[in-house]
XYZ file of C-alpha atoms in Angstrom:
402
model
C -0.066 0.118 -0.212
C 1.556 2.901 -1.143
C 0.585 6.640 1.055
C 0.425 9.926 -0.785
C 2.307 11.952 1.581
C 0.506 15.430 0.731
C -2.729 14.304 1.607
C -2.225 10.555 3.419
C -4.538 8.813 0.328
C -3.497 5.377 -0.132
C -3.076 3.453 -3.444
C -2.930 -0.215 -3.256
C -0.500 -1.877 -5.819
C -3.180 -2.549 -8.459
C -4.221 0.965 -8.357
C -0.773 1.871 -8.497
C -0.680 -0.286 -11.761
C -3.341 1.715 -13.485
C -1.444 5.395 -12.638
C 1.409 3.866 -14.995
C -0.800 2.312 -17.624
C -1.323 4.501 -20.712
C -4.412 2.925 -21.931
C -7.544 4.010 -24.012
C -9.826 2.270 -22.187
C -12.673 4.149 -20.292
C -11.979 4.008 -16.230
C -14.957 3.617 -14.049
C -14.283 5.388 -10.633
C -16.445 3.647 -8.063
C -16.970 6.044 -5.096
C -18.161 5.678 -1.757
C -17.583 6.769 1.757
C -17.306 3.947 4.216
C -17.192 3.239 7.940
C -15.333 0.332 9.604
C -15.593 -2.863 7.497
C -18.484 -1.577 4.925
C -21.417 -3.171 3.946
C -23.218 -4.990 1.311
C -22.417 -2.413 -1.543
C -18.545 -3.294 -0.780
C -19.331 -6.873 -2.148
C -20.626 -5.317 -5.586
C -17.720 -2.534 -5.634
C -15.135 -4.572 -4.845
C -15.854 -7.310 -7.301
C -16.690 -4.811 -10.339
C -13.226 -4.520 -11.721
C -12.372 -7.904 -12.698
C -15.529 -8.509 -14.569
C -15.378 -5.011 -16.288
C -11.833 -5.852 -17.059
C -13.441 -8.349 -19.632
C -15.567 -6.070 -21.310
C -12.841 -3.407 -21.930
C -13.312 -1.218 -18.818
C -10.458 -0.178 -16.149
C -12.046 0.206 -12.678
C -10.895 1.488 -9.447
C -12.917 1.871 -5.956
C -12.071 5.358 -4.660
C -13.386 5.376 -0.677
C -13.911 7.875 1.689
C -12.396 6.851 4.875
C -11.731 8.158 8.444
C -7.869 7.924 8.214
C -8.234 6.667 12.185
C -10.928 4.132 11.147
C -8.728 0.656 11.855
C -11.758 -1.394 10.147
C -10.865 0.161 6.426
C -7.817 -2.459 6.864
C -10.222 -5.293 6.419
C -11.583 -3.548 3.069
C -7.598 -3.173 2.106
C -7.426 -6.938 2.410
C -10.330 -7.529 0.540
C -9.396 -5.694 -2.395
C -5.940 -7.169 -2.564
C -7.550 -10.496 -2.501
C -10.018 -9.416 -5.485
C -7.049 -7.774 -7.167
C -9.314 -4.679 -7.234
C -7.581 -1.294 -7.705
C -8.247 0.834 -4.403
C -7.573 4.264 -3.446
C -8.228 5.144 0.095
C -9.161 9.000 0.597
C -8.765 10.923 3.963
C -12.505 12.061 4.823
C -12.830 13.361 8.262
C -16.614 13.949 8.119
C -19.184 16.177 7.238
C -17.358 19.113 8.230
C -13.917 18.275 6.219
C -13.510 20.880 3.881
C -10.604 19.558 2.195
C -12.427 16.186 1.117
C -13.096 17.618 -2.523
C -9.394 18.841 -2.878
C -7.778 15.305 -2.245
C -10.254 13.589 -4.396
C -9.483 16.341 -7.318
C -5.808 15.076 -6.699
C -6.457 11.835 -6.620
C -8.239 12.171 -10.024
C -5.644 14.102 -11.303
C -3.452 10.808 -11.767
C -5.977 10.023 -14.576
C -6.115 13.019 -16.509
C -6.819 12.294 -20.261
C -8.768 9.300 -19.640
C -12.283 8.924 -20.419
C -13.477 8.876 -16.699
C -16.885 7.237 -15.633
C -17.915 8.073 -12.060
C -19.982 5.692 -10.400
C -21.324 6.933 -7.092
C -22.877 4.547 -4.540
C -24.329 7.098 -2.141
C -25.081 10.539 -1.171
C -21.729 11.717 -0.400
C -19.848 10.506 -3.725
C -23.108 11.301 -5.799
C -22.449 15.006 -4.522
C -18.825 15.058 -4.925
C -19.097 13.558 -8.598
C -21.474 16.606 -9.145
C -18.833 19.265 -7.858
C -15.894 17.543 -9.869
C -17.698 16.512 -13.410
C -16.862 19.806 -15.357
C -13.335 19.771 -14.295
C -12.878 16.148 -15.303
C -15.363 16.046 -18.056
C -16.916 13.090 -16.356
C -20.318 11.145 -17.070
C -22.234 10.401 -13.874
C -23.554 7.181 -13.023
C -25.170 6.367 -9.490
C -26.041 2.700 -8.030
C -29.014 3.813 -5.562
C -28.428 0.594 -2.883
C -31.287 2.256 -0.589
C -31.949 4.405 2.301
C -32.626 2.381 5.093
C -30.610 3.517 8.164
C -32.644 5.885 10.156
C -30.770 8.509 12.322
C -31.203 12.196 13.008
C -28.762 13.072 10.186
C -30.287 10.524 7.516
C -33.198 13.240 6.256
C -30.610 15.830 5.314
C -28.067 12.964 3.711
C -30.866 11.574 1.609
C -32.482 14.941 0.456
C -28.881 15.527 -0.560
C -28.563 12.295 -2.454
C -31.865 12.760 -4.192
C -31.226 16.100 -5.181
C -27.623 14.754 -6.830
C -29.694 12.106 -8.662
C -31.607 14.335 -10.529
C -28.607 15.330 -12.234
C -26.900 12.436 -13.162
C -26.851 10.559 -16.245
C -27.769 7.137 -15.529
C -29.036 5.630 -12.186
C -29.324 2.386 -11.341
C -31.674 0.559 -8.587
C -31.178 -2.730 -7.065
C -34.851 -3.065 -6.333
C -38.137 -2.638 -7.548
C -39.136 0.014 -4.680
C -36.062 1.823 -5.291
C -36.603 2.245 -8.960
C -40.143 3.107 -8.147
C -38.938 5.816 -5.503
C -36.692 7.225 -8.461
C -39.470 7.544 -10.782
C -41.423 9.551 -8.143
C -38.399 11.873 -8.042
C -38.934 12.611 -11.844
C -36.051 10.806 -13.232
C -37.005 9.712 -17.042
C -37.328 6.071 -17.667
C -34.147 6.236 -20.301
C -31.987 7.726 -17.443
C -33.262 4.997 -15.103
C -32.364 1.353 -14.616
C -33.610 -1.511 -12.377
C -30.468 -4.019 -12.271
C -30.828 -6.711 -9.142
C -28.015 -7.333 -6.635
C -25.752 -10.374 -7.777
C -22.991 -12.738 -6.493
C -20.027 -14.116 -8.156
C -21.437 -17.832 -7.637
C -17.919 -19.565 -7.775
C -17.425 -18.152 -4.414
C -20.392 -19.794 -2.791
C -19.762 -23.501 -2.879
C -20.277 -25.667 0.216
C -16.606 -26.692 1.101
C -17.401 -28.340 4.488
C -20.266 -30.444 6.058
C -22.771 -28.672 8.205
C -21.658 -30.730 11.294
C -17.846 -29.794 10.705
C -19.016 -26.013 10.267
C -20.843 -26.237 13.497
C -17.743 -27.310 14.914
C -15.367 -24.579 13.596
C -17.953 -21.825 14.502
C -18.589 -22.961 17.848
C -22.316 -22.936 17.448
C -24.781 -23.064 20.027
C -25.309 -26.824 20.732
C -29.037 -26.923 19.458
C -30.819 -29.502 17.044
C -31.952 -26.611 14.681
C -29.399 -23.793 13.950
C -30.772 -20.556 12.416
C -28.693 -18.201 10.888
C -28.468 -14.629 10.100
C -25.728 -11.916 8.861
C -26.186 -8.234 8.999
C -25.639 -4.855 10.242
C -26.817 -4.832 14.095
C -29.253 -1.920 13.520
C -32.806 -1.406 14.315
C -34.266 -1.830 10.512
C -33.112 -5.343 10.288
C -35.464 -6.572 12.732
C -33.048 -8.903 14.847
C -35.167 -8.444 17.701
C -37.681 -10.210 16.176
C -35.660 -12.907 15.536
C -34.388 -13.449 18.955
C -37.755 -13.268 20.052
C -38.909 -16.120 17.855
C -36.582 -18.353 18.784
C -37.593 -17.795 22.274
C -41.236 -18.522 21.267
C -40.304 -21.808 19.497
C -38.143 -22.954 22.496
C -41.058 -22.614 25.096
C -42.873 -24.949 22.527
C -40.222 -27.567 23.021
C -38.016 -26.977 19.700
C -34.560 -27.561 20.316
C -33.619 -23.976 18.021
C -30.998 -21.799 18.529
C -29.245 -18.855 16.048
C -26.150 -17.391 15.152
C -26.113 -14.062 13.915
C -22.936 -12.502 12.246
C -22.102 -8.468 12.609
C -21.831 -5.732 14.552
C -23.332 -2.737 14.861
C -25.305 -0.119 17.176
C -27.731 -2.406 18.432
C -25.586 -5.159 19.915
C -26.010 -3.984 23.565
C -29.641 -4.014 23.365
C -29.928 -7.511 21.759
C -27.529 -8.996 24.241
C -29.737 -7.323 27.033
C -32.824 -9.154 25.275
C -30.882 -12.365 25.036
C -30.382 -12.263 28.916
C -33.679 -11.262 29.659
C -35.245 -14.112 27.560
C -32.660 -16.639 29.291
C -31.489 -17.256 25.765
C -27.521 -16.897 26.470
C -26.846 -21.082 25.173
C -29.180 -20.283 22.205
C -28.032 -17.433 21.002
C -24.691 -16.307 19.649
C -23.670 -12.897 18.456
C -20.514 -13.973 16.345
C -19.517 -10.196 15.746
C -17.713 -8.863 12.575
C -16.552 -11.971 10.544
C -14.273 -11.225 7.293
C -15.556 -14.172 5.339
C -18.633 -15.656 6.834
C -18.561 -18.776 4.832
C -18.266 -21.283 7.164
C -21.361 -19.927 9.546
C -23.558 -20.112 6.407
C -22.304 -23.900 5.858
C -23.207 -24.488 9.334
C -26.970 -23.198 9.474
C -30.232 -25.131 8.702
C -32.207 -22.207 7.980
C -31.412 -18.943 7.038
C -33.512 -15.969 8.302
C -34.020 -12.543 7.174
C -36.179 -10.367 9.688
C -35.621 -7.085 8.111
C -38.243 -4.177 8.355
C -36.518 -2.350 5.468
C -34.395 -3.444 2.880
C -33.331 -3.193 -0.878
C -32.477 -6.406 -2.475
C -29.626 -7.920 0.265
C -26.588 -9.406 -0.667
C -26.869 -12.027 2.032
C -30.027 -13.468 0.901
C -28.254 -13.868 -2.237
C -25.294 -15.936 -0.696
C -27.450 -17.765 1.452
C -29.777 -19.074 -1.200
C -26.344 -20.128 -3.332
C -25.195 -22.248 -0.490
C -28.543 -24.080 -0.970
C -29.846 -22.802 2.593
C -33.719 -22.840 3.149
C -34.758 -19.245 3.526
C -37.075 -17.470 5.054
C -37.456 -13.594 4.941
C -39.813 -10.725 5.252
C -41.899 -9.927 2.534
C -40.267 -6.071 2.342
C -38.800 -4.169 -0.529
C -37.526 -6.339 -3.504
C -37.459 -9.591 -1.501
C -40.509 -10.964 -3.045
C -39.114 -10.751 -6.484
C -36.389 -13.064 -5.484
C -38.191 -14.963 -3.211
C -41.924 -16.309 -4.537
C -42.837 -17.751 -0.732
C -43.703 -21.534 -2.359
C -40.871 -22.632 -4.562
C -37.658 -21.075 -3.119
C -38.417 -20.128 0.035
C -40.967 -18.709 2.879
C -42.047 -15.400 3.237
C -43.468 -13.762 6.239
C -44.781 -10.207 7.163
C -42.157 -7.701 8.642
C -42.553 -6.895 12.465
C -43.887 -10.255 13.706
C -42.142 -12.401 15.955
C -44.781 -14.960 16.134
C -45.369 -15.153 12.273
C -41.636 -15.561 11.864
C -41.406 -18.387 14.513
C -44.617 -20.195 12.801
C -42.625 -20.171 9.518
C -39.489 -21.484 11.351
C -41.711 -24.260 12.760
C -43.021 -25.154 9.457
C -39.607 -25.106 8.159
C -38.263 -27.547 10.709
C -41.182 -29.734 10.547
C -40.900 -30.121 6.928
C -37.509 -31.163 6.176
C -37.828 -32.721 2.632
C -39.624 -29.492 1.729
C -37.095 -27.386 3.182
C -34.234 -29.130 0.939
C -36.087 -28.654 -2.325
C -36.783 -25.097 -1.285
C -33.093 -24.503 -0.846
C -31.925 -26.387 -3.826
C -34.510 -24.121 -6.175
C -32.815 -21.055 -4.204
C -29.470 -21.947 -5.810
C -31.179 -22.502 -8.924
C -33.103 -19.151 -8.836
C -29.295 -17.440 -8.299
C -27.724 -19.221 -11.273
C -30.759 -18.468 -13.374
C -31.267 -14.822 -12.427
C -28.513 -13.506 -10.176
C -25.157 -14.221 -11.283
C -22.725 -11.385 -11.111
C -21.111 -11.746 -14.576
C -25.146 -11.358 -16.121
C -25.292 -8.154 -13.836
C -22.135 -6.585 -14.851
C -23.058 -7.261 -18.355
C -26.141 -5.187 -17.896
C -23.956 -2.510 -16.368
C -21.777 -2.271 -19.168
C -24.747 -1.579 -21.345
C -25.391 1.600 -19.135
C -22.149 2.620 -19.230
C -22.312 2.215 -23.464
C -24.966 4.734 -23.716
C -23.191 7.434 -22.071
C -22.269 10.448 -24.403
C -18.742 10.542 -23.090
C -18.151 6.933 -24.297
C -20.206 7.612 -27.915
C -18.732 10.653 -29.146
């Protein structure tokens, strides 16, 4: 990792190689603000460069990150493993008036190339607008969702919607987000519905369920549920914990492992203690590679109150894990509730527990739906197919057709 002493921006070896290349290929700049180890969008952003390269595009992942945030080292590690060019630009928060200059200097390394700025959140979208005239960039954004709710987010989301109206092309990852953007007045020719997807080669079973349970030190229960995600209110993990309590009171030997960290960790831990579930509910914390956790699960349960189209659900289905999910946002487009998983109403521990009970009681049906889940991903949500659609969006940009 090379550090630019002038502003402490960091370039990994793959990004350094781009600096020295004299190539006429368009350069896509995937930009996003990040904290900690990131989230679902990182799976899309960091996987994109090697797929785009097959279609004649170079790309770099440009992150605005707090230089004191140790979690970013995990993102750097992932980028290196995926051979993704990565630049980390210092970002000290909303009042950091020097961020724009740092990004400008980073882009200056690619002067003369055809640039596509691909923003992935409110801040990267706004920065792209501020810099487009200087670099004659085309502007593309992917809308991943407006699900996190804090006192700051209404302002951030308003800024994002203002920016999106000025972008050349906008990609939405779920039907509800596509409809939201239509209501903003974005013209249909600038708006694209392209679902999240995953690289199927990364999601193949490597250990048995029993061996995986041993490796992750899972709760000693007959039926192990699993969930992966940020521990925050919109994920509805409190309903999942309560559903485990309901099932155990009925005599069903069930437990759950929850992979992830976040602001609701203490509140959820207190709920577990109050319900006496310390031996049945395990919080694994952040795990860089949760593959062994997926492979230990009998059922995957998504309890979210708000979502786009979550990558974790695609990943669970790719492992042929039977899935139960709340019918929010784009999820019913993925899961039909009959063939490839179960759907329940959000916000009800009773209904979630009832669906889990049905899946446990119907082992053969669960296996069938797990297999159909994998087939759904293979047929409709492969990363290669998704990137072909993204390339079509890039190909429509004026900067590439002049």
